[in-house]
PDB file of C-alpha atoms in Angstrom:
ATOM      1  CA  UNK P  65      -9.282  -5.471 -13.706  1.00  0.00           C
ATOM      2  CA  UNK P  66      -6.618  -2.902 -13.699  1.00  0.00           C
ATOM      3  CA  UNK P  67      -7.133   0.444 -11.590  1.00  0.00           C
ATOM      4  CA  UNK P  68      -9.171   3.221 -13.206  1.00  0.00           C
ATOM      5  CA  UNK P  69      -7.388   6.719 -12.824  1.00  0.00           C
ATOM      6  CA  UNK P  70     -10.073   8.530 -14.650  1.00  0.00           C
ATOM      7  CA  UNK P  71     -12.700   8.318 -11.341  1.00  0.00           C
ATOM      8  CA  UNK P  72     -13.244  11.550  -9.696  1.00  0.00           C
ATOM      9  CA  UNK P  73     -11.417  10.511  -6.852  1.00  0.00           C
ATOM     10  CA  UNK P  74     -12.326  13.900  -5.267  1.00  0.00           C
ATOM     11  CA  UNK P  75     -16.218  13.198  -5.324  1.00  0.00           C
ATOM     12  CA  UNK P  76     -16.239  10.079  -4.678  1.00  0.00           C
ATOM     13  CA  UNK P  77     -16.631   8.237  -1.193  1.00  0.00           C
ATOM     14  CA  UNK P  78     -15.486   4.831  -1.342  1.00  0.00           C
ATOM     15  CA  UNK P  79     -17.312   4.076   2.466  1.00  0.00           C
ATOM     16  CA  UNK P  80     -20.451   4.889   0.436  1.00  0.00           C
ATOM     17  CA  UNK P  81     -19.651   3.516  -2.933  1.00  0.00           C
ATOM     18  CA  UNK P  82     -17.558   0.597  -2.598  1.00  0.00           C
ATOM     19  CA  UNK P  83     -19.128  -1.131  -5.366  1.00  0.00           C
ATOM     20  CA  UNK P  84     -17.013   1.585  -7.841  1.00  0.00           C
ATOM     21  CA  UNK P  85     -13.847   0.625  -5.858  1.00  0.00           C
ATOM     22  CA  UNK P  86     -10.917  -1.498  -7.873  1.00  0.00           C
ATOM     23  CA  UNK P  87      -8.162  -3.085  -6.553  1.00  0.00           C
ATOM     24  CA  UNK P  88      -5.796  -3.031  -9.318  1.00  0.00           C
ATOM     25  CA  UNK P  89      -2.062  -3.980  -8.480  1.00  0.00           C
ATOM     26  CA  UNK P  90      -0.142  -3.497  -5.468  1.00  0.00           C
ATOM     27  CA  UNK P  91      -0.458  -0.319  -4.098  1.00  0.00           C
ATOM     28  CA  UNK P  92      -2.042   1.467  -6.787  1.00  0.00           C
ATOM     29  CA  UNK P  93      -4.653   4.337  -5.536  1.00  0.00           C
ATOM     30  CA  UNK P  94      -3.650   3.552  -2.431  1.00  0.00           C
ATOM     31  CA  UNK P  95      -3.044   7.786  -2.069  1.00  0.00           C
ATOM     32  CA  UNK P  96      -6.652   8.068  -3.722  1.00  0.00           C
ATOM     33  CA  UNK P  97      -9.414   6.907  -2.668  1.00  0.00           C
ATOM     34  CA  UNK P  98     -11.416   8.285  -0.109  1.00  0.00           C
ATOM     35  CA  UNK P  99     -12.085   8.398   3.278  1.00  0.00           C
ATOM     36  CA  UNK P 100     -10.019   5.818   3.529  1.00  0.00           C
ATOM     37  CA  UNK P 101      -6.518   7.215   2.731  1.00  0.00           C
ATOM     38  CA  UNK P 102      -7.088  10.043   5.213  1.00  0.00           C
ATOM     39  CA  UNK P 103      -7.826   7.545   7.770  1.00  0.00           C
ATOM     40  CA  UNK P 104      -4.571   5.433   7.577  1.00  0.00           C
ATOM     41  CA  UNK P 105      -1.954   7.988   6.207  1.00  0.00           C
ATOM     42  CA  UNK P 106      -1.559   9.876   9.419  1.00  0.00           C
ATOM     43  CA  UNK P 107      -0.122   6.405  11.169  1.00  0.00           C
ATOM     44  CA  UNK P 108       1.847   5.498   8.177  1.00  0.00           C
ATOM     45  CA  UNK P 109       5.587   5.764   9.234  1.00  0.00           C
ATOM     46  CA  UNK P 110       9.059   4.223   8.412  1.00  0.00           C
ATOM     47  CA  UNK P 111      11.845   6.015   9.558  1.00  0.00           C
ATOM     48  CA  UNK P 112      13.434   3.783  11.712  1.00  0.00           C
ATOM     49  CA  UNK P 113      12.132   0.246  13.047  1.00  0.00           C
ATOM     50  CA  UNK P 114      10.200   1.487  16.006  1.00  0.00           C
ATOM     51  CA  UNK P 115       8.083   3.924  14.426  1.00  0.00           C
ATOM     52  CA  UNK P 116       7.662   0.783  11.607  1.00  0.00           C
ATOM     53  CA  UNK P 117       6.720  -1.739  14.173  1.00  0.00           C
ATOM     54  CA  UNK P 118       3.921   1.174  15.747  1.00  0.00           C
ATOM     55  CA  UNK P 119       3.119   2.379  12.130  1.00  0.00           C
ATOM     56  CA  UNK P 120       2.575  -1.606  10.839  1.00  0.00           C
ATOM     57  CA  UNK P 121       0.677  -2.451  13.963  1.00  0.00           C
ATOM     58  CA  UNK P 122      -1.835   0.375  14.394  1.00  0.00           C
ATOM     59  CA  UNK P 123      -2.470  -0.123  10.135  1.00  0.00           C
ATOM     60  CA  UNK P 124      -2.634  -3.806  10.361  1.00  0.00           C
ATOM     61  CA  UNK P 125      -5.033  -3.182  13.833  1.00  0.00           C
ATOM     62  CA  UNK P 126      -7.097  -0.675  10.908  1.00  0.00           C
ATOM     63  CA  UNK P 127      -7.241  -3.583   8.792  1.00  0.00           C
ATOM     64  CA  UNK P 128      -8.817  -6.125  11.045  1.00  0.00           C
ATOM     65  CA  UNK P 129     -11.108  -3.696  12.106  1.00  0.00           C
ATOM     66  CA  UNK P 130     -12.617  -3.014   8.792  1.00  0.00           C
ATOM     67  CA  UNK P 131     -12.602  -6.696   8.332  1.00  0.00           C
ATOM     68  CA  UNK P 132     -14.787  -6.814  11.395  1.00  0.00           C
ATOM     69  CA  UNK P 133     -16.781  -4.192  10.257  1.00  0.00           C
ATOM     70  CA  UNK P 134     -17.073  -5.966   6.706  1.00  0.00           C
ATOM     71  CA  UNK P 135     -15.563  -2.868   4.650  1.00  0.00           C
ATOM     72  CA  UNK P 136     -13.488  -4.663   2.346  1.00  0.00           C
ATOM     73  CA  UNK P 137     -12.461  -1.140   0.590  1.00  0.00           C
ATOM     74  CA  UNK P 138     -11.131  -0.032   3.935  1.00  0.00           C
ATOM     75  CA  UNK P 139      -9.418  -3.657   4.839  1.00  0.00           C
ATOM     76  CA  UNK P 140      -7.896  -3.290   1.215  1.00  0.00           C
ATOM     77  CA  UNK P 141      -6.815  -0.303   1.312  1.00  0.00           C
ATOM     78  CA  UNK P 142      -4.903  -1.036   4.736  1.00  0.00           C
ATOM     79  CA  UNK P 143      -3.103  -3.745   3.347  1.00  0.00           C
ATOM     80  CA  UNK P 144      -1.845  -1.071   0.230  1.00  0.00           C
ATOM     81  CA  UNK P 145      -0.579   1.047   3.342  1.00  0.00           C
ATOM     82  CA  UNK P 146       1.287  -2.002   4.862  1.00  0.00           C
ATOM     83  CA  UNK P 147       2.695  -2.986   1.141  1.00  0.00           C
ATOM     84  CA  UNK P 148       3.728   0.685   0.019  1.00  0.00           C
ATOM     85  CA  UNK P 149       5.522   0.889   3.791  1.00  0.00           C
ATOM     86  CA  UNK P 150       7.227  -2.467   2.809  1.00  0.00           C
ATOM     87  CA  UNK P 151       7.847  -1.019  -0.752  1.00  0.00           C
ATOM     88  CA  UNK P 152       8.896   2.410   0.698  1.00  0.00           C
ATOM     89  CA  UNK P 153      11.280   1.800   3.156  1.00  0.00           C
ATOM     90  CA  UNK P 154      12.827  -1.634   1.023  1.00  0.00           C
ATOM     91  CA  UNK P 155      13.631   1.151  -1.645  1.00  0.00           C
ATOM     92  CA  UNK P 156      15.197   3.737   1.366  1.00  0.00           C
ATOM     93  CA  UNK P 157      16.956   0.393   2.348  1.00  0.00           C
ATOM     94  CA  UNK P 158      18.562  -0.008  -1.019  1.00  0.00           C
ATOM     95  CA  UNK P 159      18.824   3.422  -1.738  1.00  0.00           C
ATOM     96  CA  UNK P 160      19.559   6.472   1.121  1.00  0.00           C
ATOM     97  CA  UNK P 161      18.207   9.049  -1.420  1.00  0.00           C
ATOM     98  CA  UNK P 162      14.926   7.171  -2.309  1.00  0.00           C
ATOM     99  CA  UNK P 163      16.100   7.014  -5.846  1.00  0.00           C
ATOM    100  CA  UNK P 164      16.091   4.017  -7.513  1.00  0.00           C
ATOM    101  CA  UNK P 165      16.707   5.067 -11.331  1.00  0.00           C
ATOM    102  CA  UNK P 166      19.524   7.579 -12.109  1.00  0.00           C
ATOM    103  CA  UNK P 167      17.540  11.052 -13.121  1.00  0.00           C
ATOM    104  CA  UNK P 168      20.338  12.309 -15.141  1.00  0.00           C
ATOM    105  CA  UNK P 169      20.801   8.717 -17.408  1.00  0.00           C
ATOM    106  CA  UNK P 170      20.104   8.478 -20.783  1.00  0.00           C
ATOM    107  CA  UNK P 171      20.479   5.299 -22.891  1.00  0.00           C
ATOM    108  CA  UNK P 172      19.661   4.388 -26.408  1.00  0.00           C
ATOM    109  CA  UNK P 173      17.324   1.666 -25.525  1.00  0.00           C
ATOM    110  CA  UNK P 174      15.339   3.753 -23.330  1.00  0.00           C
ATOM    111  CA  UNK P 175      16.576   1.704 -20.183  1.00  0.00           C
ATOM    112  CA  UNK P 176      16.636   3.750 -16.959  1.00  0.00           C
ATOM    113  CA  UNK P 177      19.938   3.249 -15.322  1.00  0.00           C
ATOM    114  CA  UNK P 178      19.934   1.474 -12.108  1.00  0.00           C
ATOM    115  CA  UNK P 179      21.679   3.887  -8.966  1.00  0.00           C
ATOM    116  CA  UNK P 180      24.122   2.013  -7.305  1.00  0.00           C
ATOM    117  CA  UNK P 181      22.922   0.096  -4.099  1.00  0.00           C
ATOM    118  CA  UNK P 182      23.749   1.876  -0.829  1.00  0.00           C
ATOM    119  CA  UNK P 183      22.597  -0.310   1.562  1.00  0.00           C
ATOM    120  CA  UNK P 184      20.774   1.264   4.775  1.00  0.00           C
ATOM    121  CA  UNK P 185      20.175  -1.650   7.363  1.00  0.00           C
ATOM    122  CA  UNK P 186      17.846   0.412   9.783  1.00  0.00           C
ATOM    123  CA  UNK P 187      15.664   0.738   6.672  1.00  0.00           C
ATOM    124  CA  UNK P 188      16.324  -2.574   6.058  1.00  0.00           C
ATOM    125  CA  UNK P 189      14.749  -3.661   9.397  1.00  0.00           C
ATOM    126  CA  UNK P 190      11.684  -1.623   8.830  1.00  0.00           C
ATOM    127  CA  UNK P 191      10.698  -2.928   5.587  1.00  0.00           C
ATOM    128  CA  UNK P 192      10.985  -6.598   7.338  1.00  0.00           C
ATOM    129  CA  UNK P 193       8.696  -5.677   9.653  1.00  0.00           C
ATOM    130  CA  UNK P 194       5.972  -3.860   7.390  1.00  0.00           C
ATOM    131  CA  UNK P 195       6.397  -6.804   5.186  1.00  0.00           C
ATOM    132  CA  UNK P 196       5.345  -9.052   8.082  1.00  0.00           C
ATOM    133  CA  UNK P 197       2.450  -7.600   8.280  1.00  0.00           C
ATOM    134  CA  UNK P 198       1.354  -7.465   4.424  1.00  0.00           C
ATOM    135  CA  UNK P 199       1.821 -10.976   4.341  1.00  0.00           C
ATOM    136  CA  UNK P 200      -0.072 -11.405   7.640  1.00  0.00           C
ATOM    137  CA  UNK P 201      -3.053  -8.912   6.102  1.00  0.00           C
ATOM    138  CA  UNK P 202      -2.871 -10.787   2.234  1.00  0.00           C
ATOM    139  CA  UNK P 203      -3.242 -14.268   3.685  1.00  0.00           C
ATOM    140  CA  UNK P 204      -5.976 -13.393   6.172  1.00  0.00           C
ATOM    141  CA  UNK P 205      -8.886 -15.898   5.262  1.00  0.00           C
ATOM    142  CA  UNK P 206     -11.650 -13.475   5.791  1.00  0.00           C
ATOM    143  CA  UNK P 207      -9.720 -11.178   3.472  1.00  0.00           C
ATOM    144  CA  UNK P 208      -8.941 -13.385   0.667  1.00  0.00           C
ATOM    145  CA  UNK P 209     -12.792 -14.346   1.048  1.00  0.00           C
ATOM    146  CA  UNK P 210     -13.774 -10.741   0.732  1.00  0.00           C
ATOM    147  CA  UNK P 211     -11.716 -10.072  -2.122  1.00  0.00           C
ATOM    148  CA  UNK P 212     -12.716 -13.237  -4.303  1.00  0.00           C
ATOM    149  CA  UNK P 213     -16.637 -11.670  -3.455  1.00  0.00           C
ATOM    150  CA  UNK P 214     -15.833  -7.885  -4.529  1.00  0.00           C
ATOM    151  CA  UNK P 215     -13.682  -9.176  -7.495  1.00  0.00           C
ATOM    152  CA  UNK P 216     -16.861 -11.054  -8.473  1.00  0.00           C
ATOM    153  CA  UNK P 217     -18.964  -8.290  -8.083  1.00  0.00           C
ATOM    154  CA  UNK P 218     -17.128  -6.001  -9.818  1.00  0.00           C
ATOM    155  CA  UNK P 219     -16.518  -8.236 -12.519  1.00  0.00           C
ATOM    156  CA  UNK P 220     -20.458  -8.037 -13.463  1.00  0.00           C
TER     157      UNK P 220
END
């Protein structure tokens, strides 16, 4: 079921509500929903691989702990947090201003152009390690349990 942008995200507490709460794709509402993303985003860091490897480690330490606390919401949205820092600094890594897609290009067939690759191997490094982790959170069996149960239930 593909994320629903037209929630009131700002009433809405997903602790208390979690029935309500999609996944969607990747990291999508991952800056939405509620209390979670105030929770997580003050540890969520990239900048060079140390603060990645503390950043990664205290999320993916979030994660299991909502697992243990069986808040799939909260375990869900830590593994957006690990993704997006993955996604984040893979695109710094690739990219020194951030931009992928040329703002100034225009093209007939309404094809962004590409920016050249500029190649940042500190960034590098820390989107290896957040990606570690992602992959560590995604493949977690209690996890992939939980979300097989909430995609069930909010299939209904």
């Amino acid at each position: 079921m593909p994320f629903d942008y037209s929630l009131d995200f700002k009433s809405i507490d997903f602790r208390q509500n979690p029935e309500i709460y999609q996944v969607g794709r990747g990291e999508q509402g991952v800056l939405l929903v509620e209390p979670y993303k105030s929770e997580i985003l003050p540890y969520w860091r990239f900048k060079t691989p140390d603060i990645a490897r503390e950043s990664s480690e205290k999320i993916y330490s979030m994660f299991l702990d909502y697992l243990e606390q069986d808040d799939f919401v909260g375990a869900d949205m830590a593994r957006k947090f690990l993704q997006m820092g993955y996604i984040r600094s893979r695109r710094y890594a690739n990219h020194k201003s951030g931009r992928k897609y040329n703002p100034n290009s225009t093209s007939s067939d309404n094809k962004k152009e590409i920016l050249p690759y500029d190649t940042d191997p500190i960034k590098a490094e820390s989107a290896a390690i957040f990606k570690a982790k992602w992959i560590e959170a995604k493949n977690n069996d209690k996890y992939r349990q939980m979300l097989a149960n909430h995609q069930l239930l909010t299939a209904m």
